[in-house]
C-alpha cells in the first residue's frame, strides 16, 4: 500500500479539476469543430458587383441609372438615391445578369451620360451539401469592361469563401469595380 | 441501358432454368402490382408522377425446408413530384435494378422474411433554377447518365393464397444502398424508392403487394 491519504485526495482533486475543466471546454471545442467544419455554399441567387465610385467633385448629380435588359429597374432607384446622398467615395452594389456573360449599366447624370459594360464568365455547378451554386470567373476575352468613364478597373474574385473561420473566412469578394468619374 | 436490361432478363431466365434442375419444386413467378399505380392515380399528391415500374420475380425453393431464393429485375421510368419552392423542382429518372433475396418461411403461418443484395443503374435529368429578380430567372439543366447504387434489401412478407396457382404477397421492405460520387440527391432512386435529400447513403422503405403464380 504505497498510496497515502493526502496523495489520494490530491489525485482526486486533480481528476475533479480535469473533469470540470473538460466540461467547460467541451462546448467551446464543439463550436470550434462546427465552425471549422462549415462550408460556404456561396450565393444561390442573382449576383451583385460592388462598384466603387471615385469622383473629384461631389456636386455631380445622378438623374437615374438603369441596366440594359433588366426586367425590374426598381433596385436602381435606391442606388441613384444613395449616389446623390454621398460625398466623394462611395460603394454601391449592382445586380448582374445570370442570363448573359455581360451586363451594361447606363448612368444618366445632369449634363452627361456614361455607360459601363462588365464582362465575366458565369460558372454554374453542383456543390456537395449545398446544391447548385453560381460563381463568376474572369472573362475569356482580353477586355474585362467597356466604358465611357475616365478610368475603370475590374478585379475578379470568387463569390465563394475559400475557408470559413471564426472571423468570417477568406475570399468570397466577387467582382469589384473601381470607377473614376 | 437496353442492352443491360436484356442481359438481366437472360440471366434471370437462365437462373430460373438451372434452378428448376438443381432445386426442388415449386417455382413461382410474380410481379409487383402496386408500385407506380399511385403515381397515376394521384399524380400531384404522390411523391412520384406517372411512373412506370415493372418488377418481375422468380422464386424457387431451396433443398432445405422453408428456405427459398427470390430473384428480381426491375425497370422504373418517371418523374418526381413538382415542388416550385426547391432549386430543383422536379427530377426525371430512368433505371434498371437487380435484386436477390435469401428467404426463410415460417412453416405454420404464411409469413416469410428475406434479405439479399441489390444494385441499380439509373439516370437522372433535372432543371435547376436561380432566382433573378432584376434580370429574370436562370434555368440550367443537369443530366446524370449512369449512376450506380448498390446495397441490400430486407423484407417481411405475408402470403395470401388465392387459389391453387395464385397467391398475393403483402410485404414491408427496407433498402439501404451506397451511391459513389458527389451528385445531386435523387428524389426517387429506381429499385430503392423515396430518397429525397440523400446523396450518397440511400435508405428507403415501404409497403408493396406482389402477385405470384405457381409454375410447377
XYZ file of N, CA and C in Angstrom, chain B residues 60-147:
264
model
N -37.893 -19.715 -56.092
C -37.850 -21.177 -56.066
C -37.317 -21.661 -54.728
N -37.754 -22.823 -54.356
C -37.366 -23.361 -53.054
C -35.971 -23.950 -53.104
N -35.304 -23.824 -51.991
C -34.007 -24.496 -51.877
C -34.277 -25.892 -51.320
N -33.216 -26.695 -51.271
C -33.411 -28.066 -50.803
C -33.728 -28.124 -49.305
N -33.274 -27.089 -48.567
C -33.597 -27.038 -47.135
C -35.060 -26.634 -46.980
N -35.792 -27.267 -46.101
C -37.216 -26.908 -45.950
C -37.392 -25.489 -45.409
N -38.366 -24.789 -45.995
C -38.674 -23.423 -45.555
C -37.716 -22.367 -46.076
N -36.789 -22.765 -46.919
C -35.817 -21.797 -47.451
C -36.041 -21.644 -48.956
N -35.949 -20.420 -49.416
C -36.103 -20.197 -50.859
C -35.244 -19.024 -51.324
N -35.152 -18.898 -52.632
C -34.375 -17.795 -53.223
C -35.316 -17.000 -54.123
N -35.231 -15.697 -53.999
C -36.058 -14.825 -54.822
C -35.148 -13.939 -55.669
N -35.410 -13.910 -56.955
C -34.602 -13.083 -57.861
C -35.535 -12.139 -58.605
N -35.092 -10.903 -58.718
C -35.932 -9.952 -59.447
C -35.090 -8.966 -60.238
N -35.639 -8.536 -61.371
C -35.003 -7.479 -62.162
C -36.100 -6.476 -62.456
N -35.826 -5.227 -62.244
C -36.891 -4.242 -62.406
C -36.494 -3.075 -63.284
N -37.523 -2.340 -63.681
C -37.334 -1.167 -64.522
C -38.279 -0.074 -64.020
N -37.775 1.131 -63.923
C -38.632 2.253 -63.500
C -38.317 3.477 -64.333
N -39.366 4.178 -64.740
C -39.201 5.414 -65.518
C -40.315 6.372 -65.144
N -39.942 7.577 -64.763
C -40.958 8.550 -64.384
C -40.338 9.839 -63.914
N -41.088 10.572 -63.118
C -40.557 11.827 -62.585
C -41.083 12.058 -61.170
N -40.376 12.905 -60.440
C -40.758 13.153 -59.057
C -41.751 14.316 -58.980
N -42.361 14.452 -57.833
C -43.380 15.487 -57.591
C -42.790 16.885 -57.809
N -43.584 17.776 -58.348
C -43.102 19.149 -58.597
C -43.207 19.976 -57.318
N -42.102 20.568 -56.928
C -42.082 21.459 -55.775
C -41.389 22.756 -56.202
N -42.158 23.789 -56.576
C -41.542 25.023 -57.101
C -40.678 25.766 -56.090
N -40.821 25.454 -54.793
C -40.022 26.157 -53.788
C -38.572 25.661 -53.760
N -38.314 24.521 -54.385
C -36.957 23.972 -54.381
C -36.168 24.451 -55.597
N -34.841 24.441 -55.448
C -33.972 24.848 -56.555
C -34.136 23.881 -57.734
N -34.269 22.586 -57.411
C -34.585 21.580 -58.429
C -36.030 21.175 -58.157
N -36.945 21.676 -58.967
C -38.356 21.477 -58.640
C -38.835 20.050 -58.897
N -38.265 19.377 -59.888
C -38.653 18.002 -60.188
C -37.516 17.285 -60.914
N -37.488 15.976 -60.803
C -36.454 15.189 -61.487
C -37.107 14.126 -62.356
N -36.463 13.839 -63.461
C -36.885 12.704 -64.287
C -35.887 11.585 -64.033
N -36.354 10.372 -63.962
C -35.433 9.266 -63.699
C -35.793 8.054 -64.559
N -34.799 7.245 -64.763
C -34.986 6.001 -65.505
C -33.902 5.053 -65.041
N -34.266 3.837 -64.710
C -33.230 2.924 -64.240
C -33.649 1.471 -64.238
N -32.646 0.612 -64.189
C -32.907 -0.819 -64.049
C -32.221 -1.300 -62.777
N -32.759 -2.343 -62.216
C -32.169 -2.850 -60.979
C -32.311 -4.354 -60.890
N -31.469 -4.909 -60.074
C -31.416 -6.353 -59.910
C -31.376 -6.638 -58.417
N -32.232 -7.560 -57.981
C -32.295 -7.895 -56.551
C -32.300 -9.407 -56.377
N -31.748 -9.819 -55.265
C -31.769 -11.243 -54.936
C -32.005 -11.332 -53.436
N -32.763 -12.311 -53.018
C -33.007 -12.434 -51.580
C -32.999 -13.893 -51.156
N -32.412 -14.129 -50.019
C -32.441 -15.454 -49.403
C -33.574 -15.406 -48.390
N -34.534 -16.270 -48.611
C -35.781 -16.161 -47.858
C -35.990 -17.349 -46.929
N -36.549 -17.059 -45.787
C -36.913 -18.125 -44.842
C -38.390 -17.977 -44.520
N -39.115 -19.090 -44.534
C -40.570 -19.022 -44.290
C -40.923 -19.773 -43.022
N -41.957 -19.257 -42.387
C -42.478 -19.944 -41.219
C -43.373 -21.066 -41.735
N -43.277 -22.241 -41.160
C -43.999 -23.379 -41.716
C -45.459 -23.427 -41.249
N -45.732 -22.722 -40.108
C -47.102 -22.771 -39.596
C -47.950 -21.594 -40.088
N -47.376 -20.395 -40.025
C -48.108 -19.224 -40.532
C -47.407 -18.718 -41.802
N -48.186 -18.206 -42.787
C -47.570 -17.849 -44.086
C -46.789 -16.540 -44.055
N -45.831 -16.476 -43.147
C -45.001 -15.260 -43.069
C -43.566 -15.625 -43.434
N -42.948 -14.783 -44.250
C -41.569 -15.028 -44.686
C -40.737 -13.775 -44.466
N -39.461 -13.993 -44.361
C -38.525 -12.864 -44.258
C -37.375 -13.114 -45.200
N -36.905 -12.080 -45.831
C -35.805 -12.274 -46.769
C -34.832 -11.113 -46.745
N -33.620 -11.392 -47.105
C -32.611 -10.340 -47.204
C -31.612 -10.736 -48.295
N -31.111 -9.728 -48.990
C -30.153 -10.043 -50.048
C -29.621 -8.799 -50.729
N -28.671 -8.981 -51.616
C -28.051 -7.832 -52.272
C -28.913 -7.232 -53.382
N -28.641 -5.997 -53.706
C -29.316 -5.346 -54.831
C -28.368 -4.330 -55.466
N -28.547 -4.085 -56.729
C -27.857 -2.962 -57.357
C -28.750 -2.317 -58.412
N -28.504 -1.053 -58.638
C -29.343 -0.298 -59.561
C -28.480 0.620 -60.412
N -28.805 0.684 -61.685
C -28.121 1.628 -62.584
C -29.193 2.578 -63.105
N -29.047 3.828 -62.772
C -30.105 4.779 -63.115
C -29.557 6.079 -63.678
N -30.415 6.762 -64.399
C -30.060 8.062 -64.955
C -31.053 9.106 -64.461
N -30.576 10.340 -64.302
C -31.426 11.414 -63.781
C -31.289 12.665 -64.631
N -32.401 13.335 -64.838
C -32.409 14.602 -65.579
C -33.176 15.615 -64.742
N -32.664 16.804 -64.654
C -33.413 17.824 -63.914
C -33.030 19.219 -64.386
N -33.881 20.153 -64.061
C -33.581 21.562 -64.292
C -33.415 22.236 -62.945
N -32.439 23.099 -62.828
C -32.294 23.863 -61.594
C -32.475 25.339 -61.916
N -32.861 26.091 -60.895
C -33.208 27.490 -61.147
C -32.559 28.431 -60.133
N -32.073 29.545 -60.628
C -31.584 30.619 -59.768
C -32.522 31.800 -59.947
N -32.985 32.300 -58.831
C -33.915 33.423 -58.901
C -33.182 34.683 -59.361
N -33.755 35.373 -60.306
C -33.156 36.609 -60.795
C -34.182 37.707 -60.785
N -34.382 38.353 -59.632
C -35.447 39.361 -59.569
C -35.228 40.541 -60.516
N -33.980 40.855 -60.841
C -33.736 42.018 -61.697
C -33.713 41.650 -63.182
N -32.974 40.598 -63.514
C -32.795 40.255 -64.928
C -33.605 39.037 -65.380
N -34.251 38.381 -64.456
C -35.012 37.178 -64.806
C -34.318 35.931 -64.276
N -35.104 34.889 -64.091
C -34.569 33.643 -63.527
C -33.663 32.931 -64.526
N -32.626 32.299 -63.986
C -31.754 31.484 -64.836
C -32.134 30.024 -64.626
N -32.348 29.303 -65.700
C -32.658 27.875 -65.617
C -31.564 27.085 -66.312
N -30.953 26.199 -65.576
C -29.921 25.329 -66.140
C -30.393 23.892 -66.097
N -29.741 23.031 -66.841
C -30.153 21.625 -66.830
C -29.002 20.744 -66.386
N -29.380 19.626 -65.798
C -28.393 18.685 -65.297
C -28.787 17.289 -65.768
N -27.815 16.522 -66.219
C -28.092 15.170 -66.693
C -27.021 14.222 -66.175
N -27.446 13.306 -65.345
C -26.525 12.273 -64.853
C -26.918 10.987 -65.573
N -26.051 10.558 -66.499
C -26.459 9.462 -67.386
C -26.540 8.116 -66.673
N -25.481 7.748 -66.006
C -25.475 6.432 -65.353
C -24.944 6.552 -63.943
N -25.815 6.292 -63.016
C -25.434 6.345 -61.613
C -25.619 4.946 -61.046
